[in-house]
Short mmCIF file of C-alpha atoms in Angstrom, two decimals:
data_model
loop_
_atom_site.label_atom_id
_atom_site.label_comp_id
_atom_site.label_asym_id
_atom_site.label_seq_id
_atom_site.Cartn_x
_atom_site.Cartn_y
_atom_site.Cartn_z
CA MET A 1 -29.61 -14.98 69.34
CA LYS A 2 -27.44 -17.44 67.67
CA GLN A 3 -24.29 -18.41 69.42
CA THR A 4 -20.89 -17.24 68.96
CA VAL A 5 -17.62 -19.98 69.05
CA VAL A 6 -14.64 -18.52 69.94
CA ILE A 7 -11.04 -20.46 68.98
CA ASP A 8 -7.41 -19.16 69.42
CA ASN A 9 -5.22 -22.03 68.27
CA GLY A 10 -1.64 -21.41 69.32
CA THR A 11 0.97 -22.73 69.01
CA GLY A 12 1.30 -25.00 72.38
CA TYR A 13 -2.10 -24.62 73.44
CA THR A 14 -5.75 -24.70 72.04
CA LYS A 15 -8.22 -22.34 73.66
CA MET A 16 -12.04 -22.29 73.27
CA GLY A 17 -15.52 -21.41 74.01
CA TYR A 18 -17.97 -20.23 74.11
CA ALA A 19 -18.88 -15.67 73.25
CA GLY A 20 -19.23 -14.12 76.67
CA GLY A 21 -17.06 -16.26 78.73
CA GLU A 22 -14.52 -14.88 80.66
CA VAL A 23 -12.11 -17.88 80.15
CA PRO A 24 -12.15 -20.29 77.52
CA LEU A 25 -13.81 -23.74 78.85
CA PHE A 26 -11.70 -25.74 76.92
CA THR A 27 -7.67 -25.22 76.94
CA ILE A 28 -5.82 -28.32 74.43
CA PRO A 29 -2.49 -28.58 73.15
CA THR A 30 -2.38 -27.91 70.21
CA VAL A 31 -1.37 -31.74 68.61
CA LEU A 32 -3.42 -34.38 66.65
CA ALA A 33 -2.54 -38.15 66.77
CA TYR A 34 -4.47 -40.94 63.94
CA ARG A 35 -3.99 -43.29 61.88
CA SER A 36 -3.65 -44.08 58.31
CA GLY A 37 -6.02 -44.91 56.07
CA LEU A 38 -7.05 -45.76 53.05
CA GLY A 39 -4.79 -44.26 50.86
CA GLY A 40 -3.68 -42.69 53.43
CA ALA A 41 -6.14 -40.51 54.94
CA ILE A 42 -7.26 -39.81 58.09
CA ALA A 43 -8.71 -42.36 60.10
CA ASP A 44 -11.75 -41.82 62.29
CA ASP A 45 -10.53 -42.09 65.21
CA PHE A 46 -8.34 -39.71 65.63
CA VAL A 47 -7.91 -37.50 69.14
CA ILE A 48 -6.61 -34.36 69.65
CA GLY A 49 -4.74 -32.33 72.76
CA SER A 50 -3.76 -34.80 76.15
CA ASP A 51 -5.62 -37.77 74.56
CA ALA A 52 -2.82 -37.38 71.84
CA LEU A 53 0.22 -37.02 73.75
CA SER A 54 -0.94 -39.47 75.63
CA VAL A 55 -1.37 -42.43 72.68
CA SER A 56 2.18 -44.75 71.37
CA ALA A 57 3.95 -43.50 68.59
CA ARG A 58 4.39 -47.23 66.97
CA THR A 59 -0.08 -46.71 66.07
CA HIS A 60 0.05 -43.32 65.49
CA ALA A 61 1.77 -40.56 63.64
CA ILE A 62 1.55 -36.80 65.98
CA SER A 63 1.43 -33.97 64.30
CA TYR A 64 1.09 -30.17 64.76
CA PRO A 65 -0.79 -28.35 62.72
CA VAL A 66 0.56 -24.83 64.17
CA ARG A 67 4.14 -23.06 64.40
CA ASN A 68 5.45 -20.24 65.34
CA GLY A 69 1.83 -18.82 65.48
CA GLN A 70 0.56 -20.29 61.57
CA ILE A 71 -0.67 -23.49 60.11
CA GLN A 72 1.25 -25.87 58.77
CA SER A 73 -1.27 -28.16 57.18
CA TRP A 74 -5.02 -27.16 56.49
CA ASP A 75 -6.00 -31.17 56.66
CA ILE A 76 -5.08 -31.73 59.57
CA ILE A 77 -6.01 -28.51 61.31
CA GLU A 78 -9.61 -29.28 59.46
CA ARG A 79 -10.13 -32.34 61.48
CA TYR A 80 -9.13 -31.01 64.55
CA TRP A 81 -11.56 -28.31 64.83
CA GLU A 82 -13.87 -31.21 63.63
CA LYS A 83 -13.36 -32.33 67.40
CA CYS A 84 -13.08 -29.27 68.67
CA PHE A 85 -16.57 -28.00 67.79
CA PHE A 86 -18.25 -31.47 68.11
CA GLU A 87 -16.94 -33.09 70.96
CA TYR A 88 -15.72 -30.14 72.73
CA LEU A 89 -18.08 -27.31 72.42
CA ARG A 90 -21.46 -29.53 71.49
CA SER A 91 -22.02 -26.55 68.84
CA ASP A 92 -24.86 -26.53 66.67
CA THR A 93 -21.87 -25.50 63.63
CA GLU A 94 -25.13 -24.52 61.21
CA ASP A 95 -26.55 -21.93 63.05
CA ALA A 96 -23.21 -20.47 65.00
CA TYR A 97 -21.01 -17.52 64.43
CA VAL A 98 -16.99 -18.67 64.11
CA LEU A 99 -14.38 -16.47 65.79
CA LEU A 100 -11.02 -17.15 65.23
CA THR A 101 -7.74 -15.48 66.13
CA GLU A 102 -4.75 -15.06 63.97
CA PRO A 103 -1.34 -13.68 64.20
CA PRO A 104 -0.01 -10.76 62.60
CA TYR A 105 1.02 -11.11 58.95
CA ASN A 106 -1.34 -13.95 57.89
CA THR A 107 -1.61 -13.89 53.92
CA PRO A 108 -5.32 -13.34 52.76
CA GLU A 109 -4.55 -17.05 51.04
CA ASN A 110 -4.60 -18.20 54.98
CA ARG A 111 -8.03 -16.24 55.50
CA GLU A 112 -9.82 -18.20 52.08
CA THR A 113 -8.56 -21.53 52.68
CA THR A 114 -10.13 -20.68 56.33
CA ALA A 115 -13.11 -19.39 54.92
CA GLU A 116 -13.60 -22.21 52.66
CA ILE A 117 -12.80 -24.65 55.47
CA MET A 118 -15.86 -22.98 58.55
CA PHE A 119 -18.69 -22.86 55.11
CA GLU A 120 -17.44 -25.65 53.09
CA THR A 121 -17.39 -28.52 55.35
CA PHE A 122 -18.79 -27.47 58.34
CA ASP A 123 -21.47 -24.84 57.58
CA VAL A 124 -21.30 -21.48 59.92
CA SER A 125 -23.38 -19.21 59.41
CA GLY A 126 -20.70 -16.64 59.91
CA ILE A 127 -16.80 -16.32 60.30
CA TYR A 128 -14.86 -13.64 62.03
CA ILE A 129 -10.99 -13.81 61.60
CA GLY A 130 -9.16 -10.84 63.69
CA VAL A 131 -5.62 -10.65 64.68
CA GLN A 132 -4.57 -11.88 68.35
CA ALA A 133 -3.43 -8.09 69.43
CA VAL A 134 -6.59 -6.06 68.92
CA PHE A 135 -7.70 -8.57 71.36
CA SER A 136 -5.70 -8.85 73.99
CA LEU A 137 -6.15 -5.00 74.34
CA ILE A 138 -9.76 -5.42 73.96
CA ALA A 139 -9.44 -7.64 76.83
CA ALA A 140 -7.25 -5.52 79.08
CA TRP A 141 -8.18 -2.41 78.03
CA SER A 142 -11.92 -2.95 79.20
CA GLY A 143 -10.92 -4.37 82.15
CA ALA A 144 -9.57 -1.04 82.88
CA GLY A 145 -12.32 1.19 81.97
CA LYS A 146 -10.37 2.50 79.31
CA GLY A 147 -11.42 2.94 75.98
CA ARG A 148 -9.38 4.35 72.91
CA LEU A 149 -7.84 1.00 71.30
CA THR A 150 -4.10 1.75 70.79
CA GLY A 151 -0.98 0.31 72.42
CA THR A 152 1.49 -1.67 71.75
CA VAL A 153 1.01 -5.74 72.37
CA VAL A 154 3.85 -8.03 73.48
CA ASP A 155 2.28 -11.00 72.88
CA SER A 156 4.06 -14.79 73.81
CA GLY A 157 2.52 -18.16 73.73
CA ASP A 158 4.62 -21.46 73.07
CA GLY A 159 6.42 -20.86 69.86
CA VAL A 160 6.78 -17.17 69.37
CA THR A 161 6.99 -13.75 70.30
CA HIS A 162 5.26 -11.02 68.00
CA VAL A 163 5.65 -7.22 69.64
CA VAL A 164 2.69 -5.45 67.56
CA PRO A 165 1.48 -1.94 67.67
CA VAL A 166 -1.55 -0.86 66.98
CA VAL A 167 -3.32 2.32 66.26
CA ASP A 168 -7.02 2.88 66.83
CA GLY A 169 -8.02 -0.98 66.22
CA TYR A 170 -5.54 -0.48 62.82
CA VAL A 171 -2.63 -2.84 63.85
CA VAL A 172 0.74 -1.28 61.79
CA GLU A 173 2.26 -4.11 60.01
CA SER A 174 5.37 -2.16 58.95
CA ALA A 175 6.78 -1.71 62.39
CA ILE A 176 5.62 -5.04 63.45
CA GLN A 177 8.31 -7.24 65.25
CA SER A 178 8.88 -11.08 65.61
CA VAL A 179 11.39 -13.25 67.71
CA PRO A 180 11.14 -17.06 67.51
CA VAL A 181 11.59 -17.46 70.94
CA ALA A 182 8.77 -18.32 73.45
CA GLY A 183 7.66 -20.84 75.93
CA ARG A 184 8.98 -24.14 74.29
CA GLU A 185 12.87 -22.45 74.15
CA ALA A 186 12.17 -21.31 77.67
CA THR A 187 11.56 -24.90 78.84
CA LEU A 188 14.16 -26.35 76.56
CA PHE A 189 16.70 -24.65 78.72
CA VAL A 190 14.96 -25.11 81.45
CA GLN A 191 15.42 -28.96 80.48
CA GLN A 192 19.13 -27.92 79.37
CA LEU A 193 19.97 -26.40 82.75
CA LEU A 194 18.01 -30.13 84.93
CA ARG A 195 20.80 -32.51 83.06
CA GLU A 196 23.72 -30.08 82.74
CA ARG A 197 23.67 -31.42 87.20
CA GLY A 198 22.78 -34.73 85.88
CA VAL A 199 19.09 -34.74 86.09
CA ASP A 200 16.66 -36.85 84.46
CA ALA A 201 14.33 -34.35 82.93
CA PRO A 202 12.30 -34.88 80.51
CA LEU A 203 10.42 -31.78 78.83
CA GLU A 204 7.33 -32.60 80.50
CA LEU A 205 8.87 -32.38 84.11
CA ALA A 206 11.22 -29.07 82.74
CA ARG A 207 7.88 -27.23 81.18
CA SER A 208 6.35 -28.09 84.81
CA VAL A 209 9.84 -26.36 86.27
CA LYS A 210 9.63 -23.12 84.19
CA GLU A 211 5.32 -22.80 84.97
CA HIS A 212 5.79 -23.03 88.68
CA GLU A 213 9.23 -23.01 89.94
CA THR A 214 11.09 -19.86 88.38
CA TYR A 215 11.26 -16.42 88.46
CA VAL A 216 13.04 -12.94 86.97
CA CYS A 217 16.11 -11.80 88.38
CA GLY A 218 16.92 -7.51 88.05
CA SER A 219 20.53 -8.54 86.94
CA VAL A 220 21.97 -11.91 86.15
CA LEU A 221 25.37 -11.46 87.16
CA ASP A 222 23.82 -9.77 90.32
CA GLU A 223 21.88 -13.28 90.04
CA PHE A 224 24.72 -15.38 89.69
CA GLY A 225 26.32 -13.59 92.45
CA LYS A 226 23.70 -14.72 95.11
CA TYR A 227 23.79 -18.01 94.33
CA GLU A 228 27.31 -18.62 94.88
CA SER A 229 27.58 -16.83 97.62
CA HIS A 230 24.17 -17.90 99.52
CA ARG A 231 24.04 -21.80 98.43
CA GLU A 232 20.41 -22.32 100.43
CA MET A 233 19.33 -20.36 97.00
CA PHE A 234 19.69 -23.31 95.96
CA ARG A 235 16.10 -25.46 97.19
CA THR A 236 14.16 -28.44 97.43
CA ALA A 237 11.02 -28.77 95.22
CA THR A 238 9.13 -31.45 94.49
CA VAL A 239 7.73 -31.08 90.70
CA GLY A 240 5.95 -33.38 89.27
CA GLY A 241 5.42 -35.81 91.81
CA ARG A 242 8.91 -36.02 92.06
CA THR A 243 11.62 -33.79 94.41
CA LEU A 244 14.16 -31.63 92.94
CA GLU A 245 17.19 -29.81 93.54
CA LEU A 246 16.58 -26.23 91.80
CA GLY A 247 19.21 -23.88 91.01
CA TYR A 248 20.08 -21.39 88.14
CA GLU A 249 16.84 -22.28 86.22
CA GLN A 250 14.91 -21.11 88.51
CA PHE A 251 15.72 -17.25 87.07
CA MET A 252 17.48 -18.71 84.02
CA ALA A 253 14.51 -19.30 81.94
CA ALA A 254 13.05 -16.18 81.90
CA GLU A 255 16.41 -14.56 80.25
CA ALA A 256 15.68 -16.87 77.13
CA VAL A 257 12.98 -14.68 76.40
CA LEU A 258 14.01 -11.60 77.72
CA ASN A 259 17.63 -11.84 76.32
CA PRO A 260 17.28 -14.69 73.36
CA GLU A 261 20.59 -14.42 72.68
CA ILE A 262 21.99 -16.51 75.29
CA ARG A 263 20.51 -19.53 73.75
CA GLN A 264 21.00 -18.25 70.13
CA LYS A 265 24.34 -18.93 67.43
CA THR A 266 23.59 -15.28 66.45
CA PRO A 267 23.18 -11.73 67.70
CA MET A 268 19.23 -10.98 68.82
CA LEU A 269 17.91 -7.72 69.97
CA SER A 270 17.13 -8.25 74.05
CA LEU A 271 13.16 -8.30 73.95
CA ALA A 272 13.47 -4.48 75.10
CA GLU A 273 14.90 -3.47 72.39
CA VAL A 274 12.94 -5.01 70.09
CA VAL A 275 10.11 -3.39 71.60
CA ASP A 276 11.63 -0.03 71.19
CA GLN A 277 12.02 -1.10 67.67
CA ALA A 278 9.10 -1.70 67.36
CA VAL A 279 7.57 1.92 68.57
CA GLN A 280 9.95 3.84 66.28
CA LYS A 281 9.10 2.22 63.62
CA CYS A 282 5.37 4.18 64.34
CA PRO A 283 3.88 7.46 63.45
CA ILE A 284 6.23 10.17 65.68
CA ASP A 285 2.93 11.59 66.70
CA THR A 286 2.16 7.69 67.43
CA ARG A 287 4.79 6.60 69.90
CA ARG A 288 4.30 8.27 73.57
CA VAL A 289 1.26 6.23 73.62
CA LEU A 290 2.37 3.10 72.46
CA TYR A 291 5.18 3.53 75.17
CA GLY A 292 1.98 4.35 77.42
CA ASN A 293 -0.19 1.49 76.82
CA ILE A 294 1.80 -1.88 76.51
CA VAL A 295 -0.03 -4.92 76.93
CA LEU A 296 1.10 -8.36 77.76
CA SER A 297 -0.97 -11.32 76.78
CA GLY A 298 0.43 -15.03 76.14
CA GLY A 299 1.96 -17.38 78.90
CA THR A 300 4.88 -17.19 78.67
CA THR A 301 4.40 -13.28 79.44
CA MET A 302 3.27 -15.19 83.37
CA PHE A 303 6.93 -14.81 84.76
CA ARG A 304 6.98 -13.66 88.53
CA GLY A 305 8.52 -10.42 88.07
CA PHE A 306 8.77 -10.50 83.76
CA ARG A 307 5.91 -7.07 83.55
CA GLU A 308 8.31 -4.52 85.78
CA ARG A 309 11.40 -5.73 83.92
CA LEU A 310 10.42 -5.51 80.44
CA GLU A 311 9.05 -1.85 82.13
CA LYS A 312 12.55 -0.95 83.60
CA GLU A 313 14.68 -2.65 80.34
CA VAL A 314 12.52 -0.35 77.86
CA ASP A 315 12.33 2.96 80.31
CA LYS A 316 16.35 2.90 79.96
CA ILE A 317 16.28 2.62 76.35
CA VAL A 318 13.33 5.06 76.07
CA GLN A 319 15.58 7.64 78.34
CA GLY A 320 18.57 7.32 77.49
CA ARG A 321 17.40 8.02 73.82
CA LEU A 322 16.21 11.46 74.84
CA SER A 323 18.64 12.30 77.65
CA SER A 324 21.23 12.91 73.48
CA THR A 325 18.31 15.18 72.22
CA ALA A 326 16.63 17.90 72.43
CA GLU A 327 13.50 16.00 73.33
CA ILE A 328 11.78 18.48 76.15
CA ASP A 329 8.61 16.24 77.36
CA PRO A 330 9.00 12.98 79.31
CA VAL A 331 7.58 9.83 77.08
CA GLU A 332 6.36 7.40 80.38
CA VAL A 333 7.32 4.29 79.60
CA ARG A 334 4.11 1.65 81.38
CA ILE A 335 3.10 -1.82 80.97
CA ALA A 336 -0.86 -2.02 81.81
CA PRO A 337 -1.20 -4.36 84.60
CA SER A 338 -3.97 -7.02 83.31
CA ALA A 339 -6.00 -9.34 84.92
CA ASN A 340 -6.68 -11.68 81.73
CA GLN A 341 -2.85 -11.48 80.78
CA LYS A 342 -3.11 -15.52 80.30
CA HIS A 343 -6.18 -15.57 78.02
CA GLY A 344 -5.71 -11.99 76.97
CA VAL A 345 -6.61 -12.93 73.26
CA TRP A 346 -9.52 -15.40 73.67
CA SER A 347 -11.11 -13.05 76.56
CA GLY A 348 -10.94 -10.10 73.78
CA ALA A 349 -12.49 -12.27 71.42
CA SER A 350 -14.61 -13.98 73.81
CA LEU A 351 -15.97 -10.09 74.80
CA PHE A 352 -16.26 -8.61 71.38
CA GLY A 353 -18.41 -12.16 69.98
CA SER A 354 -20.83 -10.87 72.77
CA MET A 355 -21.40 -7.69 72.03
CA ASP A 356 -24.89 -7.10 69.33
CA VAL A 357 -22.60 -5.54 66.86
CA PHE A 358 -20.06 -8.83 66.57
CA PRO A 359 -22.93 -9.81 63.60
CA SER A 360 -22.44 -6.96 61.56
CA TYR A 361 -19.04 -7.81 61.12
CA CYS A 362 -18.79 -10.98 60.43
CA THR A 363 -18.86 -13.26 56.57
CA THR A 364 -22.43 -14.66 56.61
CA ARG A 365 -22.91 -17.82 54.81
CA GLU A 366 -24.84 -15.85 52.30
CA GLU A 367 -22.16 -13.55 51.26
CA TYR A 368 -19.71 -16.04 50.76
CA LYS A 369 -22.14 -18.02 48.78
CA GLU A 370 -22.75 -15.16 46.13
CA HIS A 371 -18.92 -13.95 46.25
CA GLY A 372 -16.89 -16.77 47.15
CA ALA A 373 -13.47 -16.90 49.55
CA GLY A 374 -12.19 -14.45 48.63
CA VAL A 375 -14.35 -11.78 50.71
CA CYS A 376 -12.99 -12.90 53.59
CA ARG A 377 -9.73 -12.19 52.35
CA GLN A 378 -9.98 -8.60 54.91
CA SER A 379 -11.86 -8.27 58.15
CA LYS A 380 -13.88 -4.94 59.04
CA VAL A 381 -11.70 -3.01 61.84
CA PHE A 382 -13.55 -3.19 65.09
CA MET A 383 -13.71 1.01 65.39
CA ASP A 384 -16.37 0.83 68.55
CA ARG A 385 -14.80 2.11 72.40
CA PHE A 386 -14.88 -0.09 75.24
#
């Protein structure tokens, strides 16, 4: 049986491995460093991931091929995939299927270009391109023993936060909501707060503080009050080999995601309001199950207390609306706990790619040769139950 390579290219990190694994074999930064060769072409000694971040900017150009979830440079991402396949995964692409994830609103033209690269450059046996939110549902619900692929996915990585309603495996495209705030914005906020107290805080240090020393509070005003009246709330911690005094950034980092308005110059809805808005744009007969099956996905949803706070705020909005209407039956708002939250997209894709039926959903090399790249403008929707 052919192997299936699973790659999830995010703005900040790329996760890759083989179908059937619970977690990716490699998680590396989505970045490439290169020196220009003849005619400005990328020289063959380019590097990706952490290696790219460690080279000198004086000798190499640094490129981030994915921005806000979308591929920005096809030349760069093609070379990036080359390293993923041959250096990291040691894959024989001619005898492998490839499963790639995509953000909501990915264009048919992008799918065609992806297909051209996969078949023309890497000569893969077949490809499947699937929406990240659907894979998050597969990961969360297979672990919970549930089978219907219906739910509202809140996917927040490094560059963007998407709220994506999915009904029976179909993305409700007209209801998708995007917020241009995610993990990187939270990191920058931590950096700003540290520097305001006179701490020399490079971006990597701020990121480490965000990932290991932060939490979500119940009320920002109450938390500020606690810090003012109890100075012991300011604490000392060793982060990245440095000893730091940590203060408001411990709880304010997550607020950059939950309440994006605090970091933006224009009015913005809270994340809870965005979730509610997404569900309200769906057909009325689907809303109850969409509120009751909210799934979190991505590293930025991993803040301690994030799930409880978001669930409480969405519930407050929903119950407030019901109290002013003639609605009789209660609506339950529930964010499902998930063991695969951080790697949800990749884990769900891995599970799908390991199933016996997976090859039948792929576009094969033969189909591509017969019909061209246009055959990949849409992927078959996976309707089997989990």
